[in-house]
Every structure is written in structure tokens, then in C-alpha cells.
Amino acid sequence: MTASRSDFVTGGLISTVLVANRGEIARRVFATCRRMGLGTVAVYSDADAAAPHVGEADAAVRLPGNTPAETYLRGELIVEAALSAGADAIHPGYGFLSENAEFARAVQAAGLVWIGPPIEAIEQMGSKVASKKMMDAAGVPVLAELDPTEVTEAHLPVLIKASAGGGGRGMRVVRELADLEPQIAAARREAESAFGDPTVFCERYLETGRHIEVQVMADTHGTIWSVGERECSIQRRHQKVVEEAPSPLVERIDAMRASGQEAVAERGHARPARMANGHSMRERLFEAARLAAGAIGYTGAGTVEFLADEQGDFFFLEMNTRLQVEHPVTECTTGLDLVRLQLEVAAGGRLPAEPPAMRGHSIEVRLYAEDPAHDWQPQSGTVHRIDIPSVTAEFDLLERAGVRLDTGVVDGSVVGVHYDPMLAKVISYAETRTEAARLLATALQRARIHGLVTNRDLLVRVLRHPAFLAGDTDTAFFDTHGLSTLAVPLASEADEALSIVAAALADAAANRVAARVGGGLPSGWRNLPSQSQRKSYESRVSGVHEVGYRFTRSGVTVDGHEGVELVELSPERVVLSVPGERGPVRRAFTIARYGDLVCVDSPLGPVSARRLPRFSDPADQVATGSLLAPMPGSVIRLGAEVGGRVDAGQPILWLEAMKMEHTIAAPTAGVLSALNVTVGQQVDIGAVLAVVDPDDAVNENQEQ
């Protein structure tokens, strides 16, 4: 920026910024504000009253209620909060009202600075239907939009998309015409819940496209930057999971052009004919992004998204008139603080003629509280601990190879059902893509994340997968390489068993420390041989583990683990010597306890298990065929009636949680003997929603 930067900081145009958002993005904006000497104001729902972003702000204003519709989607309440707290500017973050033109208009009408693009640009890009037509007229390549009422067999497969939003909400792939109407209805419900607008449209679905986007930054003086491209092709439910800069596809296509390959590209793909005109794929992407931004008089930070094929051709998808979740990878590869640039542009600052050149490689993963192995079920509850020891920066630029963390949760944070279950963004930067992937995978594997099931193991396996390392990262990555394989825990069954042995020994040490009598003696020690002591644990991965162990004068013996020797023992740390291929190998385990939950971390991989009581309570038994709520949520629809016959996999009911719909299906064929919920009812995790009597059980009862 020019010398106007000092005027911006000291001249009084902006002195205090309210962030109309929550969690990680609020903390991210606050971090830049603090570095610039600006005041900060948070808003919070009742569910977020104890959230870190609230405590970090200079002032915080309550938005009564819990759901987005009651709180973060109430623009008038947010404007009132800014005025009452003395803020003179509002940063919308991303999601919620960040692309809502009426909210931007209300902010400006109240005399506040809107840290975002012109209202007209938001309106023009706010409808994906209208924006595609505008980009087509401007000469940007687009995929044809389809009216949902006119889709035929010839159009299939198609992608249903919400016109007013993104992030995977309101998106459905339809491959059978009979599924079109119910999927449109479901997409409309999700879009209404997430964005307040049920409008959806259809477009041709490319099974194996590459998702490439260009970060743009424009000032009010006519300068438009294409800052750099990102690739975000690895997605689940059409929501990005892994993002990186620069794009492996763009790097490969342009490297081919530079090497003079004329006909056949790597993996047998023909080189695009348009490459012969002297323009690289990156140049064409940047020019298309500048053309899109210029066509609507854009200012501030924005992202132009494209769907590309392996030949380097691309089509406009949408323009996000806000900061993106994945903006840190661009910051790491350019050295730019994009939030600072947003603030300076909003204050009238001028961009230099050209952006800085990209350097190195950066990869970001989204760490979610979800279970990939069970249809990506979102999780809720307490994050007892989140610690990534190798982090070198938080919400800040990386000047050298390292790992950055942007998170909205800390130890003790509660993940509720009202918002997206993303825990953190973990970002690596290095000179090469291979090193960046290795740094990030290692950081994630060594992280201590206790309390909730997450997608951490899946992310590590993706980052280490040969196809990922080769840059083969299209939108069908999980289908191509098998989610069931990628979602396998990092710890093997044998490693998990050894980790639970360590947990049992550590628990024995903890019991000794807590004992009022003989606390200094080894647990279970006898002068003469005796039976093994036993502890039982249950893992979500492999079920029940029963550990039998006996302390002796020389150490410990563990049933079924010959050759395992105890080297070090405390309630929090166990070191075991275990047989290796060429001799004993020492393995260190750290143990943490939260009630009956035991978390064991080691280089073998993280393991979590619950201690089982010595005697079970019959009242805790769950009837065979019971459908348990996989998460807290609200029942929005029923699909069967009590007494009716159901098939295995048939939807029984639908839950809404974390802004997504989740289908609860019959585990087996049989008769629906109980339905314990009604539409609109809130349910807790583990609640028995319904019971299906399996066919075998029905037949046995009839015979009796």
C-alpha cells in the first residue's frame, strides 16, 4: 500500500472493528486488528458465551438465542451491537451474512465502514444463476445453468446448488431422474436453514473435475490483483477438506508447456490446443479472474472459482465476495496479510501496481469433529485437549518452513449442534510441495486431540497417499481411492492393543498414587505368584480389550504380550520395551484421562478408549435393532410408521444438525416396532430414536 497506510492507522477512519462472525474467523480478524493497533468487538450467541473469540475481544455483545437464524443471521442486531459498543467498522468474515447485500446496506446506512465489496457487486454475484449469465456475457467460460424443472435423462448426472451460498450446503448430486424432486426439496431446506434463501439451480456435474480458484484483491483506484491460485479439489459432500497453493494441476500444465511438449501430456492427456497461443494456464486463470472482478466493479478481497479438467480448460463456477476459509495458503505463499489489505482498501488505500510473486508451497487441512468412517457424521461435545506441538505461528504469516494454526477452539471448548463442526485449520509452508505435505502430516499425527472423534487420521493418510503426492487430486479423490481405506485409524489393531496395555498400566499407577494405604507399592504386587489383575476398555475401532497384567519383582508381565517389558511407569507416561524384528524397541506413551475416557498418544498413532466398569448395569442395555441418535439434533421428517415393514438401509427419519441433514436408516430388514420421536423434537446423542425388530426375531416370535 502507499503512504495512506499511516493515515489509515492514525487518521481515525477506522479505530474499532466488530466482526460479524464467530470462532476461528473472528479470532483471525482480531489477530490482524491487534497487530494494527485497532480495537475489537465480538458478537456471540448464548451457545458461544464461553467461546475464545468472545474473551479475546475488547468488547463483546450478546445476541440472544442459539441458532444462526436467531443470532448471527440477524443483521439488525449486529448493527445495533456495533453502535452500542462504539465500533466504527464491521468485518463480516465468511459464511452467515458475509455475502448479504441487505446487511452491507444496513451497515453503511448506520454510518459504519463496511469492510467488504460494493453492495452492487454482492448483489450481482449473490445469485449464482444471475452471476453465471453475467460472466458468460463478459467472456468468462461457464458451465450452462439448468432449470430444475427442465432436467431430463440426457442431462444426468446433475449437481443441485444453492443460489445464495456455498460450503456444501444445499448441494446434491443426482444420477437418477426419480431422485431429482426429493433431492431438490432437501437442498432447498438446507439452503433455507444455512442462508435464509431456498433458491436452487442445476448444472452439469463433472465427476472428476479439478477445483481451482483465484484470489483477487482490488482497490477503489482501479487496480485489480490476481494474487495467486489455489487448488481445493479434495472435498467431502462438496465441501473442501484440503486446500493448497499453488495448484498442482496448474504447475503440471504450465511445466509441460515450458518443456515444449506438444501432443501428449503426463498420464496420457492431450495438451490443450489453446496452450499454443503463448498463454499459460496460470495466465489465463488470472486474466479470467481479473475480467470477472472488473465486470462488476469489484473492490476488496474476493475469490473467483473455476472447475478445470486435466487438459487445462476451465469453467466459471462462482465468485465469493468475501474472504475464503482457505486464504492462509495464499498468505503463506505471498507474504501478504489479506485481512490487513481488506482493512486498508476499505479505508481508501491504494494497492501497488503488481502483487508479490508466489514462493514455495502451502497446504491447509480442515480438522473437523466428524467421523469419516460413518458417513461423515458430525460430532458434538467437549474438546478436552487440542495441542499441536509443532505449531510455529497462530493466525500469522510463516516466514520459513513451519506449521500455522487457525482455530476457534481451545482446551475445554464445547462443540455444539448449531454451527459447523470445524475445529481448526492446520496449515504448512515449505519450499516444496513434498516437504509441505510431510510437515503437515507429521504435525497432525503428533497432535493431541482429546474428547471427540475427528477426521485427523483421514487427513494424515491423504497427505501421505501416493496419488496426493503426485498431484492427482480431483474431486472424486475419496471415491477413487476408497474412503473405507483412507478412514482407517493410524494405529493398527496391534498398535492399538499395545496402547491400551499402556493405558491399563498407567491406570494402575494412578490408582496407587490415589490410594490412602500402600500408595507407594506396585499395584497387585504379591510375594507369591497370583492371578493377573484385569482391566477392560472399549474402543470405537476394535471393540472390547481385556488387559491382564501382573506386577513382579522384575517389572510386569502382560497376558498375550510376551517379551513386553516395563521401562518407565507413571500415571501420565509409560515406556515399554517391545520385541522388534532385530531386537527390543522402546515405545513411549502419554496418557490422559477424562472421566472414563482414556486417551493414549504415541508415534504409533492416537488411541481413545473408555474404561468399562467391572459390573454392568442391566438398565444400560440397549435392545437389538435400536436406532441411536449419532449426534444431538432436531427431527425434521419421518419416513416410516410403527408396525410397518422396513428394508435394510431404508430411511426411518431425518435429523438436522450443524446445518446439514442426516438420514437415520434401518440397520436391518424387519418391522418398525417403536418410533420414539416426533417432528420438531430435539434429541441428544445416544437417544433411542426407533427400534426395528429384525426378520429373524419376528419369525421366532411368531413360531412361539
XYZ file of C-alpha atoms in Angstrom:
704
model
C 0.000 0.000 0.000
C 1.013 3.626 -0.322
C 1.716 6.170 2.383
C -2.030 6.229 3.101
C -1.338 3.321 5.434
C -0.178 5.633 8.214
C -3.201 7.874 7.623
C -5.408 4.818 7.881
C -3.940 3.727 11.187
C -3.827 7.146 12.824
C -6.346 9.231 10.913
C -9.421 7.918 12.682
C -11.317 6.461 9.720
C -11.321 3.051 11.407
C -10.420 2.615 15.040
C -12.588 -0.298 16.248
C -13.797 -3.292 14.218
C -16.744 -5.519 15.008
C -16.523 -8.980 13.427
C -19.982 -10.229 12.471
C -18.946 -13.833 12.877
C -17.726 -16.392 15.372
C -14.985 -18.868 16.174
C -11.873 -19.167 14.079
C -12.651 -16.382 11.581
C -13.409 -13.880 14.339
C -10.109 -14.735 16.020
C -8.310 -14.454 12.676
C -9.591 -10.916 12.054
C -8.940 -9.900 15.658
C -5.302 -11.025 15.322
C -4.678 -8.611 12.444
C -6.568 -5.835 14.206
C -4.326 -6.213 17.249
C -1.221 -6.057 15.053
C -2.561 -2.803 13.572
C -3.491 -1.290 16.924
C -7.237 -1.404 16.276
C -9.941 -2.116 18.834
C -12.123 -5.222 18.507
C -15.747 -6.109 19.230
C -17.213 -9.620 19.266
C -20.797 -10.771 18.996
C -21.894 -14.077 20.437
C -24.882 -16.367 20.760
C -25.802 -17.973 24.059
C -24.128 -21.187 22.845
C -20.907 -19.216 22.243
C -20.853 -17.281 25.515
C -17.661 -19.043 26.646
C -16.028 -19.203 23.203
C -12.422 -17.958 22.846
C -13.313 -15.205 20.371
C -15.552 -13.611 22.993
C -12.863 -13.439 25.648
C -10.234 -12.106 23.233
C -12.232 -9.093 22.056
C -12.029 -5.699 23.741
C -15.818 -5.737 23.999
C -18.494 -8.359 23.349
C -22.230 -8.067 22.726
C -24.727 -10.876 23.279
C -27.098 -11.974 20.533
C -29.901 -13.756 22.443
C -30.566 -17.285 21.235
C -28.572 -20.212 19.882
C -29.398 -20.921 16.253
C -27.921 -18.881 13.385
C -31.402 -17.607 12.487
C -31.772 -16.173 15.993
C -28.290 -14.699 16.211
C -25.578 -14.416 13.535
C -28.128 -14.050 10.720
C -29.874 -11.105 12.447
C -28.243 -8.177 10.695
C -30.163 -5.541 12.625
C -28.914 -6.945 15.940
C -25.314 -6.913 14.713
C -25.537 -3.294 13.561
C -27.021 -2.350 16.941
C -24.172 -4.210 18.657
C -21.578 -2.231 16.691
C -23.183 1.092 17.551
C -23.612 0.252 21.228
C -20.004 -0.952 21.579
C -18.542 2.069 19.777
C -17.281 0.230 16.693
C -16.917 2.245 13.506
C -16.465 -0.661 11.078
C -17.851 -4.157 10.539
C -15.924 -7.083 9.074
C -18.331 -9.871 8.012
C -15.876 -12.783 7.996
C -17.207 -15.644 5.875
C -20.497 -17.505 5.998
C -23.571 -16.097 7.735
C -24.143 -12.549 6.406
C -20.802 -12.094 4.655
C -22.420 -12.089 1.193
C -25.726 -10.496 2.163
C -26.247 -7.221 0.297
C -29.021 -6.047 2.622
C -26.733 -6.433 5.605
C -23.980 -4.457 3.873
C -26.523 -1.775 3.033
C -27.680 -1.602 6.668
C -24.065 -1.298 7.863
C -23.421 1.674 5.583
C -26.800 3.261 6.376
C -25.799 3.239 10.046
C -22.683 5.274 9.211
C -20.321 2.334 9.701
C -17.478 1.292 7.402
C -18.278 -1.915 5.514
C -15.108 -3.994 5.183
C -16.220 -5.717 2.040
C -17.007 -5.187 -1.642
C -19.553 -2.751 -3.107
C -23.170 -3.655 -2.436
C -23.843 -3.880 -6.178
C -21.086 -6.478 -6.576
C -22.546 -8.590 -3.762
C -25.974 -8.422 -5.383
C -24.639 -9.339 -8.802
C -22.641 -12.311 -7.514
C -25.123 -13.249 -4.768
C -27.220 -15.233 -7.204
C -25.215 -17.987 -8.816
C -27.817 -18.111 -11.574
C -27.514 -14.409 -12.467
C -23.741 -14.317 -11.939
C -23.150 -17.088 -14.477
C -25.119 -15.196 -17.097
C -23.126 -12.048 -16.376
C -19.784 -13.859 -16.574
C -20.823 -15.522 -19.821
C -21.615 -12.106 -21.290
C -18.227 -10.812 -20.078
C -16.389 -13.603 -21.902
C -15.560 -15.824 -18.929
C -16.102 -19.528 -19.773
C -19.076 -21.007 -17.867
C -20.998 -24.274 -17.482
C -24.586 -23.909 -18.658
C -27.156 -23.467 -15.891
C -30.171 -25.796 -15.950
C -33.694 -25.077 -14.745
C -34.536 -27.857 -12.244
C -37.966 -28.248 -13.854
C -36.421 -28.938 -17.266
C -33.803 -31.551 -16.324
C -34.111 -34.775 -18.379
C -32.303 -38.107 -18.511
C -29.986 -36.635 -21.126
C -28.708 -34.041 -18.616
C -27.746 -36.557 -15.895
C -25.753 -36.519 -13.740
C -26.545 -33.014 -12.477
C -25.470 -31.030 -9.453
C -28.087 -29.165 -7.444
C -26.651 -25.999 -5.902
C -27.946 -23.308 -3.572
C -28.035 -19.977 -5.383
C -27.271 -17.941 -2.259
C -24.452 -19.830 -0.567
C -21.665 -22.374 -0.557
C -19.725 -24.633 1.781
C -21.549 -27.732 0.550
C -24.885 -26.618 1.984
C -27.820 -27.146 -0.353
C -25.757 -29.278 -2.757
C -26.775 -32.686 -4.107
C -25.595 -34.904 -6.959
C -28.460 -36.575 -8.838
C -27.827 -39.542 -11.110
C -31.387 -40.918 -11.353
C -34.282 -38.775 -12.568
C -36.583 -40.252 -9.912
C -34.293 -38.790 -7.226
C -34.391 -35.253 -8.612
C -37.548 -33.955 -6.909
C -36.812 -35.214 -3.358
C -33.173 -34.080 -3.605
C -34.252 -30.607 -4.744
C -36.588 -30.435 -1.749
C -33.795 -31.456 0.627
C -31.377 -28.968 -0.965
C -33.925 -26.180 -0.566
C -34.389 -26.984 3.125
C -30.638 -26.896 3.753
C -30.241 -23.664 1.767
C -33.074 -22.018 3.706
C -31.557 -23.112 7.024
C -27.999 -22.031 6.177
C -28.549 -18.892 4.074
C -32.185 -17.852 4.512
C -32.799 -18.370 0.770
C -34.193 -21.661 -0.613
C -33.411 -20.918 -4.276
C -31.513 -23.725 -6.031
C -30.444 -24.475 -9.592
C -28.830 -27.319 -11.523
C -25.769 -27.658 -13.711
C -23.981 -30.495 -15.460
C -21.921 -32.490 -13.000
C -18.323 -33.336 -13.889
C -17.382 -36.469 -11.955
C -13.638 -35.825 -11.842
C -13.075 -32.099 -12.146
C -10.358 -30.034 -10.501
C -11.481 -27.171 -8.275
C -9.201 -24.197 -8.959
C -9.779 -20.726 -7.554
C -8.032 -17.380 -7.884
C -7.667 -14.918 -5.020
C -8.388 -11.383 -6.179
C -7.782 -8.101 -4.379
C -8.926 -4.779 -5.812
C -8.775 -1.212 -4.547
C -11.024 1.784 -5.234
C -8.423 3.297 -7.585
C -8.800 0.750 -10.386
C -6.057 -1.746 -9.521
C -7.102 -5.406 -9.614
C -4.746 -8.113 -8.421
C -4.907 -11.812 -9.189
C -2.905 -12.687 -6.104
C -2.463 -16.406 -6.749
C -4.391 -19.585 -7.429
C -5.374 -22.344 -5.029
C -6.481 -25.908 -5.645
C -9.281 -27.252 -3.467
C -10.187 -30.463 -5.272
C -10.257 -32.883 -2.314
C -13.774 -32.461 -0.958
C -16.391 -34.303 1.009
C -20.049 -33.558 0.434
C -18.895 -30.789 -1.934
C -17.120 -29.052 0.920
C -13.374 -28.503 0.761
C -11.167 -30.559 3.062
C -7.642 -29.999 1.690
C -6.537 -26.766 0.001
C -3.167 -25.755 -1.375
C -1.267 -23.074 -3.236
C -0.109 -23.157 -5.914
C -2.296 -25.659 -7.795
C -0.605 -28.972 -8.728
C -2.670 -29.072 -11.927
C -1.610 -25.587 -12.990
C 2.007 -26.369 -12.142
C 1.884 -29.553 -14.241
C 0.146 -27.980 -17.257
C 2.499 -24.993 -17.315
C 5.582 -27.167 -16.804
C 4.531 -29.187 -19.846
C 4.187 -26.031 -21.890
C 7.550 -24.743 -20.726
C 9.232 -28.025 -21.658
C 7.798 -27.850 -25.168
C 5.586 -30.937 -25.035
C 3.235 -30.571 -27.973
C 0.956 -33.571 -28.149
C 0.692 -35.911 -25.198
C 0.796 -34.855 -21.601
C 1.651 -36.831 -18.495
C -0.802 -39.708 -17.823
C -1.854 -39.650 -21.476
C -3.779 -36.359 -21.540
C -3.551 -34.323 -24.716
C -2.237 -30.805 -24.251
C -4.906 -28.102 -24.693
C -4.800 -26.511 -28.116
C -5.045 -23.074 -26.546
C -1.646 -23.582 -24.934
C -0.091 -22.913 -28.330
C -1.136 -19.268 -28.233
C 1.608 -18.451 -25.739
C -0.575 -18.069 -22.658
C -0.005 -20.420 -19.739
C -2.898 -21.840 -17.761
C -1.991 -19.598 -14.825
C -2.019 -16.523 -17.068
C -5.409 -17.471 -18.476
C -6.828 -18.109 -14.999
C -5.506 -14.781 -13.705
C -6.861 -12.918 -16.694
C -10.303 -14.553 -16.331
C -10.369 -13.641 -12.632
C -9.431 -10.018 -13.329
C -12.064 -9.906 -16.068
C -14.704 -11.213 -13.661
C -13.776 -8.708 -10.943
C -13.605 -5.826 -13.386
C -17.001 -6.657 -14.887
C -18.719 -5.895 -11.579
C -16.505 -3.043 -10.330
C -15.169 -5.185 -7.525
C -13.110 -3.900 -4.590
C -11.649 -5.717 -1.607
C -10.866 -9.425 -1.253
C -12.742 -11.990 -3.281
C -12.337 -15.384 -4.900
C -13.215 -16.459 -8.429
C -13.789 -20.202 -8.519
C -13.367 -22.435 -11.575
C -13.863 -26.083 -12.408
C -10.973 -27.339 -14.540
C -10.244 -30.555 -16.415
C -6.977 -32.430 -16.785
C -6.278 -30.713 -20.105
C -6.212 -27.264 -18.501
C -9.587 -25.990 -19.700
C -11.709 -24.343 -17.013
C -15.211 -23.004 -16.387
C -16.503 -20.304 -14.041
C -18.353 -21.690 -11.016
C -18.975 -18.679 -8.805
C -17.402 -15.639 -7.252
C -17.266 -15.455 -3.473
C -17.460 -11.805 -2.465
C -15.638 -12.328 0.813
C -12.557 -13.817 2.396
C -12.280 -17.586 1.954
C -11.702 -20.231 4.609
C -8.559 -21.268 2.747
C -6.990 -17.799 2.479
C -3.983 -18.746 4.715
C -2.322 -20.791 1.935
C -2.269 -17.669 -0.235
C -0.897 -15.627 2.654
C 1.877 -18.168 3.240
C 2.934 -18.241 -0.418
C 2.819 -14.459 -0.973
C 3.723 -12.960 2.409
C 0.530 -10.874 2.311
C -1.832 -10.369 5.243
C -5.123 -10.451 3.318
C -7.166 -9.198 6.264
C -4.885 -6.176 6.584
C -5.337 -5.486 2.877
C -9.113 -5.696 3.327
C -8.970 -3.113 6.085
C -6.680 -0.809 4.132
C -8.745 -0.998 0.949
C -11.879 -0.224 2.978
C -10.063 2.856 4.266
C -9.262 4.039 0.736
C -5.714 2.726 0.481
C -4.046 2.104 -2.877
C -2.533 -1.209 -3.988
C 0.842 -1.294 -5.748
C 0.650 -1.990 -9.458
C 1.519 -5.689 -9.120
C 1.142 -8.264 -6.333
C 4.198 -10.072 -4.966
C 5.271 -13.265 -6.708
C 4.321 -16.612 -5.213
C 7.004 -18.544 -3.358
C 7.173 -22.100 -2.035
C 4.140 -24.241 -1.324
C 1.439 -24.210 1.341
C -1.184 -26.836 2.248
C -4.178 -26.381 4.537
C -6.422 -29.063 6.004
C -9.706 -28.570 7.798
C -9.803 -30.500 11.044
C -13.423 -31.457 11.684
C -15.222 -33.052 14.610
C -16.712 -35.766 12.436
C -16.455 -39.493 11.759
C -15.475 -40.134 8.119
C -15.877 -43.892 8.561
C -19.565 -43.448 9.410
C -20.887 -41.222 6.646
C -19.009 -38.157 7.948
C -21.265 -37.951 10.997
C -20.611 -34.661 12.830
C -19.678 -34.927 16.485
C -20.541 -32.720 19.409
C -19.271 -32.457 22.957
C -16.232 -31.207 24.836
C -12.792 -30.798 23.290
C -10.808 -31.788 26.349
C -7.496 -31.001 24.693
C -6.232 -29.688 21.381
C -2.480 -29.358 21.172
C -0.282 -29.428 18.082
C 3.282 -29.244 19.442
C 4.962 -28.341 16.141
C 2.927 -25.153 15.516
C 5.192 -22.167 14.878
C 2.541 -19.478 14.287
C -1.111 -18.818 15.042
C -3.189 -16.581 12.754
C 0.045 -15.187 11.339
C 2.345 -15.400 8.332
C 5.039 -18.073 8.076
C 8.379 -16.619 7.032
C 10.075 -20.034 6.813
C 9.098 -23.699 6.726
C 6.675 -24.464 9.529
C 3.105 -25.050 10.660
C 0.405 -22.458 11.312
C -2.769 -22.981 13.342
C -6.028 -21.054 12.944
C -8.606 -22.373 15.390
C -11.750 -21.308 17.167
C -11.473 -23.832 19.997
C -9.175 -24.343 22.965
C -8.928 -26.938 25.719
C -12.384 -27.265 27.259
C -14.324 -25.767 24.349
C -17.713 -27.325 23.617
C -18.690 -28.172 20.046
C -22.449 -27.746 19.778
C -25.016 -28.709 17.163
C -25.842 -25.247 15.845
C -22.712 -24.489 13.818
C -20.179 -26.052 11.504
C -18.073 -28.703 13.343
C -14.716 -27.430 12.088
C -12.223 -27.388 14.962
C -9.230 -25.843 13.247
C -7.326 -25.128 10.083
C -3.799 -26.524 10.165
C -1.502 -25.026 7.532
C 2.034 -25.905 6.493
C 4.521 -23.932 4.423
C 7.775 -25.163 2.859
C 9.905 -24.647 -0.222
C 8.488 -27.736 -1.928
C 5.083 -29.413 -2.019
C 6.522 -32.715 -0.805
C 8.069 -31.081 2.252
C 4.881 -29.135 2.997
C 2.858 -32.370 2.894
C 5.348 -34.170 5.128
C 5.424 -31.343 7.679
C 1.640 -31.201 7.874
C 1.120 -34.959 8.101
C 3.663 -35.260 10.909
C 2.179 -32.326 12.813
C -1.293 -33.853 12.635
C -0.138 -37.325 13.684
C 1.669 -35.926 16.718
C -1.212 -33.672 17.728
C -3.064 -34.395 20.951
C -6.779 -34.080 20.210
C -8.883 -35.494 23.017
C -12.603 -35.779 23.560
C -14.170 -36.001 20.099
C -13.831 -38.198 17.049
C -12.189 -36.187 14.251
C -11.078 -36.607 10.642
C -7.407 -36.285 11.682
C -6.386 -39.848 10.713
C -8.038 -39.455 7.306
C -6.167 -36.201 6.673
C -2.822 -37.793 7.511
C -3.500 -40.701 5.155
C -4.491 -38.297 2.372
C -1.334 -36.226 2.808
C 0.814 -39.367 2.627
C -1.085 -41.016 -0.227
C 0.976 -41.576 -3.402
C -1.763 -40.083 -5.577
C -1.852 -36.906 -3.488
C 1.922 -36.595 -3.530
C 1.808 -36.998 -7.323
C -0.726 -34.149 -7.586
C -3.635 -36.388 -8.685
C -6.255 -34.604 -6.603
C -9.572 -34.377 -8.418
C -12.990 -34.010 -6.787
C -13.536 -37.793 -6.862
C -10.438 -38.482 -4.708
C -12.329 -40.240 -1.903
C -14.365 -42.348 -4.329
C -11.317 -43.240 -6.405
C -9.068 -44.293 -3.546
C -11.709 -45.644 -1.192
C -12.991 -43.782 1.830
C -13.032 -47.038 3.794
C -9.270 -47.313 3.243
C -8.435 -43.659 3.843
C -10.524 -43.536 7.034
C -8.664 -46.434 8.679
C -7.116 -45.307 12.001
C -3.398 -44.570 12.008
C -2.827 -47.083 14.801
C -3.072 -50.687 13.606
C -5.000 -53.239 15.672
C -1.742 -54.462 17.214
C -0.623 -50.896 17.958
C -3.998 -50.088 19.487
C -3.783 -53.171 21.705
C -0.308 -52.126 22.899
C -1.536 -48.577 23.566
C -4.380 -49.923 25.687
C -1.896 -52.061 27.621
C -0.038 -48.832 28.372
C -3.334 -47.247 29.446
C -4.069 -50.126 31.834
C -0.623 -49.909 33.436
C -0.899 -46.127 33.739
C -4.333 -46.502 35.338
C -2.827 -48.956 37.820
C -0.155 -46.381 38.656
C -2.805 -43.694 39.058
C -4.753 -45.939 41.437
C -1.622 -46.486 43.532
C -0.927 -42.756 43.728
C -4.509 -42.115 44.850
C -4.555 -44.967 47.371
C -4.744 -43.961 51.015
C -2.935 -47.101 52.163
C 0.153 -48.569 50.497
C 0.233 -45.987 47.783
C 3.935 -46.485 47.249
C 3.614 -50.187 46.480
C 3.131 -51.550 42.954
C -0.492 -52.338 42.176
C -1.318 -56.016 42.729
C 2.215 -56.933 43.880
C 2.439 -60.242 45.735
C 5.313 -62.236 47.300
C 3.930 -65.358 45.602
C 2.555 -65.818 42.076
C -1.128 -64.948 41.783
C -3.768 -64.390 39.169
C -3.450 -61.432 36.825
C -5.254 -58.229 37.563
C -7.680 -57.234 34.820
C -8.946 -54.025 33.305
C -11.347 -53.718 30.397
C -11.602 -50.956 27.805
C -13.801 -50.402 24.790
C -12.535 -48.754 21.619
C -14.817 -47.441 18.850
C -12.473 -49.084 16.364
C -11.988 -52.656 17.535
C -14.358 -53.165 20.451
C -13.544 -54.537 23.893
C -9.944 -55.057 25.082
C -9.357 -57.012 28.277
C -5.882 -56.452 29.678
C -4.457 -58.961 32.135
C -1.260 -57.917 33.900
C 0.762 -58.866 36.943
C 3.463 -56.819 38.645
C 6.517 -58.783 39.739
C 9.851 -58.057 41.391
C 11.412 -57.586 37.958
C 8.673 -55.483 36.401
C 5.410 -56.585 34.817
C 4.053 -59.427 32.735
C 1.129 -58.830 30.381
C -1.082 -61.658 29.202
C -0.724 -62.207 25.463
C 2.228 -59.834 25.136
C 5.324 -61.984 25.629
C 8.559 -60.054 25.605
C 6.984 -56.742 26.644
C 8.961 -55.164 29.475
C 8.189 -52.132 31.597
C 10.856 -49.428 31.402
C 9.098 -46.438 32.964
C 5.723 -46.030 34.674
C 3.713 -43.094 35.930
C 0.032 -42.144 35.701
C 0.759 -39.942 32.670
C 3.631 -41.732 30.927
C 4.519 -45.343 30.166
C 7.626 -46.587 28.375
C 7.590 -50.201 27.197
C 10.292 -52.309 25.616
C 8.647 -54.408 22.902
C 10.092 -57.105 20.634
C 11.213 -55.864 17.221
C 12.449 -57.608 14.103
C 16.091 -57.194 15.178
C 15.738 -56.751 18.896
C 13.813 -54.848 21.567
C 12.440 -51.380 20.736
C 11.345 -48.812 23.298
C 7.938 -47.192 22.835
C 6.776 -44.175 24.862
C 3.100 -43.475 25.523
C 1.443 -40.442 27.115
C -1.885 -40.995 28.828
C -4.662 -38.547 29.694
C -7.971 -39.281 31.460
C -11.323 -37.512 31.332
C -13.789 -39.458 33.438
C -13.934 -42.936 31.899
C -12.321 -41.720 28.662
C -8.638 -42.608 28.288
C -6.559 -41.046 25.501
C -3.184 -42.540 24.588
C -0.792 -40.712 22.277
C 2.358 -42.151 20.758
C 4.187 -42.239 17.418
C 2.193 -45.406 16.681
C -0.944 -43.290 16.368
C -3.589 -41.851 18.705
C -5.909 -44.246 20.547
C -9.013 -43.453 22.586
C -10.977 -45.932 24.679
C -13.433 -45.957 27.534
C -12.828 -47.844 30.758
C -15.545 -50.417 31.319
C -16.970 -50.935 34.806
C -16.323 -54.282 36.469
C -20.052 -54.938 36.658
C -22.566 -53.745 34.048
C -25.983 -52.323 34.873
C -28.803 -54.203 33.081
C -30.636 -50.881 32.739
C -27.891 -49.708 30.388
C -28.546 -52.479 27.866
C -29.947 -51.342 24.503
C -32.408 -53.550 22.638
C -31.231 -55.208 19.428
C -32.299 -53.203 16.381
C -32.322 -49.866 18.205
C -31.502 -46.779 16.144
C -29.447 -44.425 18.286
C -29.007 -40.727 17.597
C -25.441 -40.353 16.240
C -25.445 -36.686 17.271
C -27.694 -34.165 19.003
C -30.150 -32.652 16.554
C -33.719 -31.882 15.595
C -36.076 -34.370 13.946
C -37.259 -32.764 10.700
C -39.018 -35.638 8.944
C -40.290 -39.179 9.472
C -40.077 -41.857 6.785
C -41.908 -44.865 8.289
C -44.748 -45.784 10.627
C -44.845 -48.066 13.658
C -45.918 -51.563 12.671
C -44.782 -51.179 9.093
C -42.189 -53.353 7.422
C -38.863 -51.721 6.532
C -35.920 -52.795 4.412
C -32.277 -52.607 5.442
C -30.992 -49.111 4.668
C -34.485 -47.611 4.371
C -34.683 -44.075 5.847
C -36.664 -44.050 9.082
C -36.192 -40.367 9.942
C -34.054 -37.345 9.218
C -32.109 -35.236 11.729
C -30.879 -31.688 11.193
C -27.612 -30.907 12.966
C -24.800 -28.487 12.237
C -26.695 -27.010 9.257
C -26.844 -30.377 7.452
C -29.473 -33.096 7.061
C -28.593 -36.601 8.241
C -30.510 -39.747 7.335
C -31.176 -42.346 10.032
C -31.769 -45.652 8.257
C -32.914 -49.113 9.312
C -29.913 -51.278 10.256
C -31.676 -54.428 9.059
C -34.887 -55.600 7.412
C -37.802 -56.142 9.767
C -40.739 -54.441 11.432
C -40.607 -50.952 12.964
C -41.793 -51.773 16.466
C -41.147 -48.393 18.085
C -40.745 -44.776 16.996
C -39.840 -42.633 19.977
C -39.694 -39.173 18.381
C -41.879 -36.646 16.607
C -41.119 -33.964 14.032
C -39.535 -30.921 15.665
C -38.266 -32.842 18.693
C -34.706 -32.193 19.904
C -32.742 -35.356 20.710
C -29.457 -35.993 22.495
C -26.624 -38.146 21.213
C -27.226 -41.803 22.016
C -31.001 -41.414 22.402
C -33.023 -44.404 21.153
C -34.942 -42.957 18.209
C -36.633 -46.120 16.963
C -36.472 -49.899 17.159
C -36.554 -52.326 14.244
C -37.342 -55.943 15.094
C -35.191 -57.961 12.650
C -36.913 -60.506 10.442
C -35.288 -63.376 12.355
C -36.649 -62.081 15.649
C -40.118 -61.568 14.163
C -40.159 -65.115 12.819
C -39.045 -66.550 16.164
C -41.819 -64.682 17.999
C -44.414 -65.926 15.525
C -43.241 -69.539 15.961
C -43.535 -69.235 19.734
